[in-house]
GROMACS .gro file of C-alpha atoms in nm:
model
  372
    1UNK     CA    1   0.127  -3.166  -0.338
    2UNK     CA    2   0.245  -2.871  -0.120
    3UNK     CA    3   0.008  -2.982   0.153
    4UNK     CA    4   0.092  -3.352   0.143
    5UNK     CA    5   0.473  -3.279   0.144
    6UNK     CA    6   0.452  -3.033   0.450
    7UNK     CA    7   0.258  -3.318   0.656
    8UNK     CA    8   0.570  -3.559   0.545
    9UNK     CA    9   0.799  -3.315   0.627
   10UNK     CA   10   0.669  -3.347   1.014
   11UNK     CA   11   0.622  -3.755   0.989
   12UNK     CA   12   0.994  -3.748   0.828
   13UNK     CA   13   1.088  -3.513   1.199
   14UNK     CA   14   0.906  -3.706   1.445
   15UNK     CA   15   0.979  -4.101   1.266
   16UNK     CA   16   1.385  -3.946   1.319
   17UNK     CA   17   1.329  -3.795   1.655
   18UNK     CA   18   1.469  -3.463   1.500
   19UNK     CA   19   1.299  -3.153   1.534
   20UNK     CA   20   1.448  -2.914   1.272
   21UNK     CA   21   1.445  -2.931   0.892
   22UNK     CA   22   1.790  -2.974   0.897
   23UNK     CA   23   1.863  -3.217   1.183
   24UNK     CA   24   1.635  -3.437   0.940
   25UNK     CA   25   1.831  -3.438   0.643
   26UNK     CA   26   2.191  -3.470   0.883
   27UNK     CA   27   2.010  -3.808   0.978
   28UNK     CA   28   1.895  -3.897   0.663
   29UNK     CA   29   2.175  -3.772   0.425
   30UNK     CA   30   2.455  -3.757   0.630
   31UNK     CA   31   2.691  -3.427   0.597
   32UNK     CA   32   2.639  -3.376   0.231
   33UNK     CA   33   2.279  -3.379   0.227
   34UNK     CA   34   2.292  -3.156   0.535
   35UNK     CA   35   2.479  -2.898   0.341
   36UNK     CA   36   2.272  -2.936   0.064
   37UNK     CA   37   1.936  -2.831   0.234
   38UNK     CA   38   2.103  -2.579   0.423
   39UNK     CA   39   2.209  -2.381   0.102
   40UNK     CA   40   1.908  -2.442  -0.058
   41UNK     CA   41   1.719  -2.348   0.230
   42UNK     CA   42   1.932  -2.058   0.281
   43UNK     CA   43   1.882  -1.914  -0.101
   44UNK     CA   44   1.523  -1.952  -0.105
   45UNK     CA   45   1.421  -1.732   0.186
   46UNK     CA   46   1.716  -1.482   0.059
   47UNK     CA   47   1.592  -1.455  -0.281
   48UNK     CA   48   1.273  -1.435  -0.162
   49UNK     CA   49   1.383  -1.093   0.032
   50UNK     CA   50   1.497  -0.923  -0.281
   51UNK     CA   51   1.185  -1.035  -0.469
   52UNK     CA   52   1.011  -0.815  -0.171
   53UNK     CA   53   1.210  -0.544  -0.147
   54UNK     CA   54   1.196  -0.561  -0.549
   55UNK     CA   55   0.825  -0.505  -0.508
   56UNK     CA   56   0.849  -0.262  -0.249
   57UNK     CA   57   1.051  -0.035  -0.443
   58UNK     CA   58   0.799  -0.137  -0.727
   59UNK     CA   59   0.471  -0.045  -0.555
   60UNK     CA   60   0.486   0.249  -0.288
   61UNK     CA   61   0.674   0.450  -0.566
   62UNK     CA   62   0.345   0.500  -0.757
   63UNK     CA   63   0.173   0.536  -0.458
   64UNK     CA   64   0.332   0.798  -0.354
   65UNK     CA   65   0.338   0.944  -0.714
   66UNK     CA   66  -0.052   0.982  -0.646
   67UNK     CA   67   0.025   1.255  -0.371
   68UNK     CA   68  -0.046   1.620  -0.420
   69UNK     CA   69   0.263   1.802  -0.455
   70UNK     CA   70   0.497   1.484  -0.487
   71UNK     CA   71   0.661   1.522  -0.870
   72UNK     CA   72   0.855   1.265  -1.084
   73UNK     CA   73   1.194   1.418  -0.920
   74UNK     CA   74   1.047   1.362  -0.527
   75UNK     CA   75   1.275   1.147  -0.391
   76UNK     CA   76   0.974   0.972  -0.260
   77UNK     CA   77   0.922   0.815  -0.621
   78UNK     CA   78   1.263   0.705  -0.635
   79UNK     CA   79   1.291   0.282  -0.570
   80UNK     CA   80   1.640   0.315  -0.396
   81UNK     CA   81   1.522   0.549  -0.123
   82UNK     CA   82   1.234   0.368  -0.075
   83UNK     CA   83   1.384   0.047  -0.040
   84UNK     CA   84   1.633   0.198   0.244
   85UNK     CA   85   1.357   0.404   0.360
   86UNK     CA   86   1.145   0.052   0.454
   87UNK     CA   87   1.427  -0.134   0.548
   88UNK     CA   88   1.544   0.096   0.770
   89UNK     CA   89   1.196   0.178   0.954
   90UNK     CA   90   1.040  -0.111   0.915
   91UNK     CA   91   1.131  -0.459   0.784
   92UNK     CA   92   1.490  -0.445   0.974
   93UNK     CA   93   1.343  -0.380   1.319
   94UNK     CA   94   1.097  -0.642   1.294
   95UNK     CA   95   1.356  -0.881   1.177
   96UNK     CA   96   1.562  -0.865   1.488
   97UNK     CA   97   1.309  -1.023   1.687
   98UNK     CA   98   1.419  -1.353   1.827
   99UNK     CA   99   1.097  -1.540   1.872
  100UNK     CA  100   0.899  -1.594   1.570
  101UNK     CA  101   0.577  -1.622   1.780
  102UNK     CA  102   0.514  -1.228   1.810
  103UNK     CA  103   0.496  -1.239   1.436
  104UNK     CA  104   0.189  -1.401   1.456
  105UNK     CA  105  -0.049  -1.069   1.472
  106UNK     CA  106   0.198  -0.923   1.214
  107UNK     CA  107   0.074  -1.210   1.002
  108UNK     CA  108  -0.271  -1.163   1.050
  109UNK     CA  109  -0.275  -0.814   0.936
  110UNK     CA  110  -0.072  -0.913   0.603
  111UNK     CA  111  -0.381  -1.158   0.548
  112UNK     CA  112  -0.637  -0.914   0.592
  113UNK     CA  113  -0.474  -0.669   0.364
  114UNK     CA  114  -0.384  -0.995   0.120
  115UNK     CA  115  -0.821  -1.017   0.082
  116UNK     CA  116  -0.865  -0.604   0.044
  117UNK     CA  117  -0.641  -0.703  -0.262
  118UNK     CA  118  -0.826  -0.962  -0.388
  119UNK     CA  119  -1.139  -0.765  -0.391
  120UNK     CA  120  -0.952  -0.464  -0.554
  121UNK     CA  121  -0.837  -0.709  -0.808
  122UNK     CA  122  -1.153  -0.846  -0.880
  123UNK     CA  123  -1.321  -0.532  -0.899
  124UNK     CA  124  -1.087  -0.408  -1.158
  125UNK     CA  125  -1.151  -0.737  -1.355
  126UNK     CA  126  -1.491  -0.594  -1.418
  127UNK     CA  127  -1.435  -0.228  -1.476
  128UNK     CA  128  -1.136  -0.232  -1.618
  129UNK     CA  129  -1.070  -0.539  -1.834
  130UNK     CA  130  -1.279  -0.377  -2.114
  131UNK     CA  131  -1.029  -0.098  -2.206
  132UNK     CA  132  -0.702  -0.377  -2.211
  133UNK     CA  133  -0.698  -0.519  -2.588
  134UNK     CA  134  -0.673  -0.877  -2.537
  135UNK     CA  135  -0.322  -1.056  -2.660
  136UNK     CA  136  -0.296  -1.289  -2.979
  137UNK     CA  137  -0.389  -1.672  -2.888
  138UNK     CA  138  -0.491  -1.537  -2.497
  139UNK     CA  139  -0.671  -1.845  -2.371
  140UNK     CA  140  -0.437  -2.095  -2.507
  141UNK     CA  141  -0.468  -2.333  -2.234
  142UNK     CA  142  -0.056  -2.426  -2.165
  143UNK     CA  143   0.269  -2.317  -2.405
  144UNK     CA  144   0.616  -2.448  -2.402
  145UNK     CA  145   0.703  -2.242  -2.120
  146UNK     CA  146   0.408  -2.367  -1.856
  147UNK     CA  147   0.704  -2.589  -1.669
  148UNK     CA  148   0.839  -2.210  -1.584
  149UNK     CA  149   0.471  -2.145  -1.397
  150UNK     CA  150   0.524  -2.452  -1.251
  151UNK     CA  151   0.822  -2.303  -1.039
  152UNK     CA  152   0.633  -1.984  -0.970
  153UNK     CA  153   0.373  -2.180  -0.799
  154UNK     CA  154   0.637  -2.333  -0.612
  155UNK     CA  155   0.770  -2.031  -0.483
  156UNK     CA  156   0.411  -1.932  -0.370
  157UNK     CA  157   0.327  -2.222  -0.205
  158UNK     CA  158   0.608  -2.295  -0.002
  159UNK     CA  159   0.626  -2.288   0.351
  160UNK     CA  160   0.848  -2.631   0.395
  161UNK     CA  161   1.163  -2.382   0.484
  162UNK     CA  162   0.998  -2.262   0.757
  163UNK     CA  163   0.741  -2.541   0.924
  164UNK     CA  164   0.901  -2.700   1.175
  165UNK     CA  165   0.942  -2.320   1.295
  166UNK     CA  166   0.568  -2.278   1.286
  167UNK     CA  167   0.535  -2.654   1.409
  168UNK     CA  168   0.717  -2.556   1.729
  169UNK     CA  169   0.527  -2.242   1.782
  170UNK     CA  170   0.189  -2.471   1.812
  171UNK     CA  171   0.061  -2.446   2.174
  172UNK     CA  172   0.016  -2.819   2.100
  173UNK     CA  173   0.250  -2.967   1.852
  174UNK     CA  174   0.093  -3.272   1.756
  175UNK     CA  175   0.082  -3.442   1.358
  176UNK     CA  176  -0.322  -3.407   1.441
  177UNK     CA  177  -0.337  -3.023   1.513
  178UNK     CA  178  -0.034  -2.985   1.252
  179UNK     CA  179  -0.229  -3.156   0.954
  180UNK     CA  180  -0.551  -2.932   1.030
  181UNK     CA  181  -0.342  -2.574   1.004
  182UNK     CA  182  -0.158  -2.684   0.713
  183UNK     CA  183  -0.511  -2.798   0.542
  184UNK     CA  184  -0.674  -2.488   0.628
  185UNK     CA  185  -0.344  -2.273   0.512
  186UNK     CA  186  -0.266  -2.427   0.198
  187UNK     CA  187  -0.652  -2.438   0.092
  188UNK     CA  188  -0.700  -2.018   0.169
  189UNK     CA  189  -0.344  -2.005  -0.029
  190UNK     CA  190  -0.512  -2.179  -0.318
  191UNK     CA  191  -0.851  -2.039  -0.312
  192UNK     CA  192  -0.647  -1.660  -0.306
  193UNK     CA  193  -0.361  -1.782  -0.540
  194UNK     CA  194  -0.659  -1.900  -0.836
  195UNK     CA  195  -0.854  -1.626  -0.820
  196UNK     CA  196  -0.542  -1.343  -0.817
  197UNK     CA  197  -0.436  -1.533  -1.115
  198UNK     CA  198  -0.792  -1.568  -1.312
  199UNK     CA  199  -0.869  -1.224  -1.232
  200UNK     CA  200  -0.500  -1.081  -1.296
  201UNK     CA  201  -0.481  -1.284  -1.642
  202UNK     CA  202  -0.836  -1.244  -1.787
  203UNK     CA  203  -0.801  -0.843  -1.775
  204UNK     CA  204  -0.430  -0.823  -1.901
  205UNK     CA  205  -0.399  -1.186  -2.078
  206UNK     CA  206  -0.054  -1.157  -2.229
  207UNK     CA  207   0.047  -0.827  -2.117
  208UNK     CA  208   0.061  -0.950  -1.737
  209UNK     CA  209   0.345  -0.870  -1.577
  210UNK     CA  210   0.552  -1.065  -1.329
  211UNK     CA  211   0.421  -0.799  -1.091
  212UNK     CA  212   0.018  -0.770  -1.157
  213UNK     CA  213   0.070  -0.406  -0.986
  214UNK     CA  214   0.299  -0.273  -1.242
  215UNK     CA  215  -0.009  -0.351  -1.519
  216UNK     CA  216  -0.254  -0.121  -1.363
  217UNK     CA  217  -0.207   0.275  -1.449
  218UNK     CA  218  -0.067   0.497  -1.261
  219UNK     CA  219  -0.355   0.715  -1.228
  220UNK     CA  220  -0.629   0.417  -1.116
  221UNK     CA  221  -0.672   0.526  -0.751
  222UNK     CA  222  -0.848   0.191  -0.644
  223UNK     CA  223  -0.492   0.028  -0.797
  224UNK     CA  224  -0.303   0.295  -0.595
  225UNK     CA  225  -0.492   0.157  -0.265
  226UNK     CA  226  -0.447  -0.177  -0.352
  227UNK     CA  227  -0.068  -0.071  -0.440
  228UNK     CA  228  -0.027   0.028  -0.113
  229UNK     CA  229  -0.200  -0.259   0.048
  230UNK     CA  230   0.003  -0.468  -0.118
  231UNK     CA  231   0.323  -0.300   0.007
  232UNK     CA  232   0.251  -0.338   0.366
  233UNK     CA  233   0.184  -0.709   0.293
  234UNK     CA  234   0.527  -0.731   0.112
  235UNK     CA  235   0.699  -0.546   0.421
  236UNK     CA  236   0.533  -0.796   0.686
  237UNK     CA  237   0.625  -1.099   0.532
  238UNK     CA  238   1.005  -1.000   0.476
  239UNK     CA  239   1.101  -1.069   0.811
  240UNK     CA  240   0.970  -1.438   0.848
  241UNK     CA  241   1.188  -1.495   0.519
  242UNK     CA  242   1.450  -1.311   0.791
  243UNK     CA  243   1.398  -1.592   1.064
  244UNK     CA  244   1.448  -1.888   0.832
  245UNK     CA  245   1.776  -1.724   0.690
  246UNK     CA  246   1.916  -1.663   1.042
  247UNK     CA  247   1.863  -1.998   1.156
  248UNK     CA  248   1.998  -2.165   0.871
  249UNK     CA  249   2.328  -1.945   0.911
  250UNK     CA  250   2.299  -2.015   1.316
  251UNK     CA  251   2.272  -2.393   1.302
  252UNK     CA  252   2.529  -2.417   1.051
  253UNK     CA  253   2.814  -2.178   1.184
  254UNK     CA  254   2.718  -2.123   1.553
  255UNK     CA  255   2.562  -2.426   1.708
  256UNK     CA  256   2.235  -2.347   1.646
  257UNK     CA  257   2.304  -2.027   1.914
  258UNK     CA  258   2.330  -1.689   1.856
  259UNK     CA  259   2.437  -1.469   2.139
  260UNK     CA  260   2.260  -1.104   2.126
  261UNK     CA  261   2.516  -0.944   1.956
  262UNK     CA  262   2.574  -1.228   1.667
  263UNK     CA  263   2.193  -1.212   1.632
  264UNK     CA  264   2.204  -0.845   1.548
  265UNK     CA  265   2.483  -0.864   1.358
  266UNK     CA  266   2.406  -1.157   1.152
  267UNK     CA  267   2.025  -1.019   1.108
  268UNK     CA  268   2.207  -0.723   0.967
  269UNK     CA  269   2.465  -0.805   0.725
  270UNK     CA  270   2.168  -1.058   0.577
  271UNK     CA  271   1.917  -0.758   0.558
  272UNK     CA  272   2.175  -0.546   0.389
  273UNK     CA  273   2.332  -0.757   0.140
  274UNK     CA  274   1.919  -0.875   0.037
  275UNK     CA  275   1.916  -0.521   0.018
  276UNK     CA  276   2.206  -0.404  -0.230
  277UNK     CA  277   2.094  -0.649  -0.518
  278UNK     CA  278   1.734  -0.557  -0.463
  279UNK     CA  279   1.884  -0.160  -0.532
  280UNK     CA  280   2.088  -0.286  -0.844
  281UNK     CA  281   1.828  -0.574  -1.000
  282UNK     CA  282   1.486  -0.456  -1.069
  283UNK     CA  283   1.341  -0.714  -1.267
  284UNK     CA  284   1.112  -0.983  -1.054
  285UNK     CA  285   0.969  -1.229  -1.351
  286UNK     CA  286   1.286  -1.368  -1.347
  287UNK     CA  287   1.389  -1.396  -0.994
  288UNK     CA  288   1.043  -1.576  -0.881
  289UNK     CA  289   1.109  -1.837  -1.171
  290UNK     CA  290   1.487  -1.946  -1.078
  291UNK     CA  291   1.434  -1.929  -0.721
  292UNK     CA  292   1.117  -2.114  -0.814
  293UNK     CA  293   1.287  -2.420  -1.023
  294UNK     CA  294   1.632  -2.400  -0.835
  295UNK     CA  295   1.556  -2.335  -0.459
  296UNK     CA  296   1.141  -2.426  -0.389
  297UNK     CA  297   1.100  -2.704  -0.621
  298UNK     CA  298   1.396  -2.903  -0.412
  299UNK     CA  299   1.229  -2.801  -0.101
  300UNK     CA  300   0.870  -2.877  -0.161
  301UNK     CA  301   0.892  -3.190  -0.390
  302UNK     CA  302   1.229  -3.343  -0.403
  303UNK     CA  303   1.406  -3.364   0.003
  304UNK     CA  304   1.077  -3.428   0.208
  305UNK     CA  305   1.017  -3.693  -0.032
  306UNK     CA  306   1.356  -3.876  -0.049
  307UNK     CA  307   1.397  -3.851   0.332
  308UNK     CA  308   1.029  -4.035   0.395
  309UNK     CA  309   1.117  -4.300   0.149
  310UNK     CA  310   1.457  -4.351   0.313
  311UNK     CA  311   1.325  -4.374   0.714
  312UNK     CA  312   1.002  -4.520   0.623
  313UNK     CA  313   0.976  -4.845   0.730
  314UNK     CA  314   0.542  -4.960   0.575
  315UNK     CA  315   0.576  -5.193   0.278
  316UNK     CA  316   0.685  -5.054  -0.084
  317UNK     CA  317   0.329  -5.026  -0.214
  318UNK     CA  318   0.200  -4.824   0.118
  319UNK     CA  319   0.017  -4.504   0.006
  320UNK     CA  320   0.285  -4.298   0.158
  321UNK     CA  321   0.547  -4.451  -0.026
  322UNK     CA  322   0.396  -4.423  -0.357
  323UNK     CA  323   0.249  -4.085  -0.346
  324UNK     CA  324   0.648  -3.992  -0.218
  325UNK     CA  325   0.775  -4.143  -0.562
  326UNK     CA  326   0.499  -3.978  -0.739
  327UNK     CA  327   0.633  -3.651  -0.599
  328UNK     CA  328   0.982  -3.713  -0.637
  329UNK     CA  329   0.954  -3.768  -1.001
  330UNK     CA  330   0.757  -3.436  -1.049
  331UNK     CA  331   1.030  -3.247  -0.862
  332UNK     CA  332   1.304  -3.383  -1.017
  333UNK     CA  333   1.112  -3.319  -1.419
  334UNK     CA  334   0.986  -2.963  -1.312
  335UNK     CA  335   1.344  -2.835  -1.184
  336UNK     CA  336   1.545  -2.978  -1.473
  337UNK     CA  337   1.350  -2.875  -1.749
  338UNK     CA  338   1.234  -2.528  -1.587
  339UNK     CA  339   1.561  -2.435  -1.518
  340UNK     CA  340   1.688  -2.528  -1.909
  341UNK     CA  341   1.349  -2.342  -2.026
  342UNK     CA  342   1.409  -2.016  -1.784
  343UNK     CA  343   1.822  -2.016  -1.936
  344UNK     CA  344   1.662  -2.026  -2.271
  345UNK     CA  345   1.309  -1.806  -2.258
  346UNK     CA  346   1.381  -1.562  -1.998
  347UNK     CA  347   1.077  -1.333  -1.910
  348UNK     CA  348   1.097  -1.000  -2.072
  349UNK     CA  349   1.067  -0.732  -1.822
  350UNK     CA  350   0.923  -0.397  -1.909
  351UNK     CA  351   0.957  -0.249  -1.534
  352UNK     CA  352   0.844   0.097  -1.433
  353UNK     CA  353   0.662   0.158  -1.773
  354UNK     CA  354   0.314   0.304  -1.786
  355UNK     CA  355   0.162   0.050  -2.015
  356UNK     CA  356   0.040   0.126  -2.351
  357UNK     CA  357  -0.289   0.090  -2.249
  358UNK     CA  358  -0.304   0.370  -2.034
  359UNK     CA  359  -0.325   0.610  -2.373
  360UNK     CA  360  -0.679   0.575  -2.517
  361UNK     CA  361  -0.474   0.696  -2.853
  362UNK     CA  362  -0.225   0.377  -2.816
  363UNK     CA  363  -0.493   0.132  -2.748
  364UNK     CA  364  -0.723   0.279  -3.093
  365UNK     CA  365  -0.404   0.188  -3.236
  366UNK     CA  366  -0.319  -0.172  -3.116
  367UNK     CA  367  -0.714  -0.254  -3.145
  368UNK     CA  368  -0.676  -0.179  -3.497
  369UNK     CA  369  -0.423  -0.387  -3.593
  370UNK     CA  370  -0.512  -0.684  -3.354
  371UNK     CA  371  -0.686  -0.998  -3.626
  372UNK     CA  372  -1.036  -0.997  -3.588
   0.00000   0.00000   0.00000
């Protein structure tokens, strides 16, 4: 669906001669739609931030617990100065870059680090899923609260905020050349995405966290690696969440133009107030699944959708125009009743705790009391 909807997204641009995500909607929508998108696809990349910076704070902590010398009172195991620490050095410097071309090598080394993962993951499948218990009813196959999944998968797949971004960086951008890098994206996104979440969910079964990293112990070194490998990633891919955010706020207040100055400034007051609710919210389970339902579930599903129907002009029963409908109707069902299920079921959230687990004694116990 993610794939399809991208490749409309582009069809929708070039059958309206626009060239922007938003231009499309203004022509499609008028004002209000226009305004629509543009908060939508303002939140999504800004939620997104803090999600990163929550998992920042989340991951090099316990990495750097796994130092010599560096105690539970280092300040280097405190979340808060490592969240300022990366923003500061890192994920703020990159940021200010005006062309989102030169983040093309950055992304290339978060995708190489994204597979060193996956193997860690996959290796700890193996030697470590035997000392997790597994959780009561594990391999039910879908509860009442799947539609919630539904919108983290959203949030992981999309990249509709930020294609015709990509689309223009193309040496050649044609719907040809387009269609082949989305297939060959969205397929290496799946193929990752299924076996992060087979591996992740047959070692921990119900006692996966939001964050897979905050199930492993603090004391597994391969995890530690893999902790850290996973921070870098995190750091890298903040500041193409940066670009969409600064456009959205430059094509709706400035004319689409940002002089030097409003660039840095804007890039700044956007990195800092992602920031301060990253420092003061720690729980991600619950972010990923509203900006999932509320924010990526509009953007992937519902607007490319509504604006193909509305400029297509191929008969009613055309492919294009069913499989839209098809899509539209999915959107519409998995942000409505996500959203009322998410209000009403919220994911617990047991952050910074060494699971139980970790102490043989604690696991004797909970084996013994698990029904055979």
């Amino acid at each position: 669906l993610t794939d399809y909807s991208i490749i409309l997204l582009i069809k929708g641009g070039n059958l309206s001669s626009t060239n922007t995500y938003q231009e499309l909607v203004r022509k499609t929508y008028g004002l209000v739609g226009y305004l629509i998108l543009s908060t939508l696809q303002f939140l999504y990349p800004f939620i997104a931030m803090i999600s990163y910076n929550i998992i920042t704070g989340d991951t090099l902590t316990k990495v750097f617990q796994r130092i010599p010398g560096v105690g539970p009172d280092n300040v280097l195991t405190d979340r808060h100065f490592i969240i300022l620490l990366t923003t500061i050095i890192f994920t703020l410097p990159i940021s200010l870059y005006r062309d989102i071309a030169k983040l093309g090598k950055v992304s290339l080394i978060s995708l190489i680090l994204t597979i060193v993962i996956l193997i860690i993951v996959m290796v700890r499948t193996v030697t470590f899923s035997p000392q997790v218990p597994k959780s009561e009813n594990a391999w039910i196959f879908a509860k009442s609260n799947a539609v919630q999944a539904v919108g983290v998968m959203s949030f992981a797949f999309i990249c509709n905020h930020n294609s015709f971004l990509i689309y223009g960086s193309l040496e050649e951008p044609t719907l040809k050349n387009w269609s082949q890098v989305t297939h060959v994206s969205v397929s290496l996104a799946v193929v990752i995405s299924v076996v992060f979440a087979a591996c992740g969910y047959m070692t921990f079964t119900g006692y996966t966290e939001g964050d897979i990293f905050e199930n492993y112990c603090r004391d597994d070194n391969l995890a530690t690696f893999g902790r850290f490998c996973y921070g870098v990633t995190v750091i890298l891919t903040f500041p193409l969440e940066c670009f969409v955010t600064r456009e959205v706020i430059a094509n709706v207040f400035f004319h689409g133009n940002l002089s030097t100055v409003f660039h840095v400034v804007v890039t700044v007051v956007i990195i800092a107030v992602a920031t301060g609710v990253s420092l003061v919210y720690e729980c991600l389970g619950i972010v990923l699944e509203l900006n999932g339902v509320l924010s990526a579930t509009p953007l992937v599903f519902i607007i490319p959708t509504a604006c193909y129907l509305r400029l297509s002009k191929e008969r009613w029963n055309h492919s294009d125009n069913l499989i839209s409908c098809l899509i539209l109707a999915v959107g519409v069902l998995v942000m409505t009743v996500g959203f009322v299920l998410t209000i009403l079921h919220p994911q617990e959230c047991s952050h910074g705790k060494e699971m139980f687990y970790c102490f043989p004694s604690n696991v004797s116990f909970q084996n013994s009391t698990l029904p055979p």
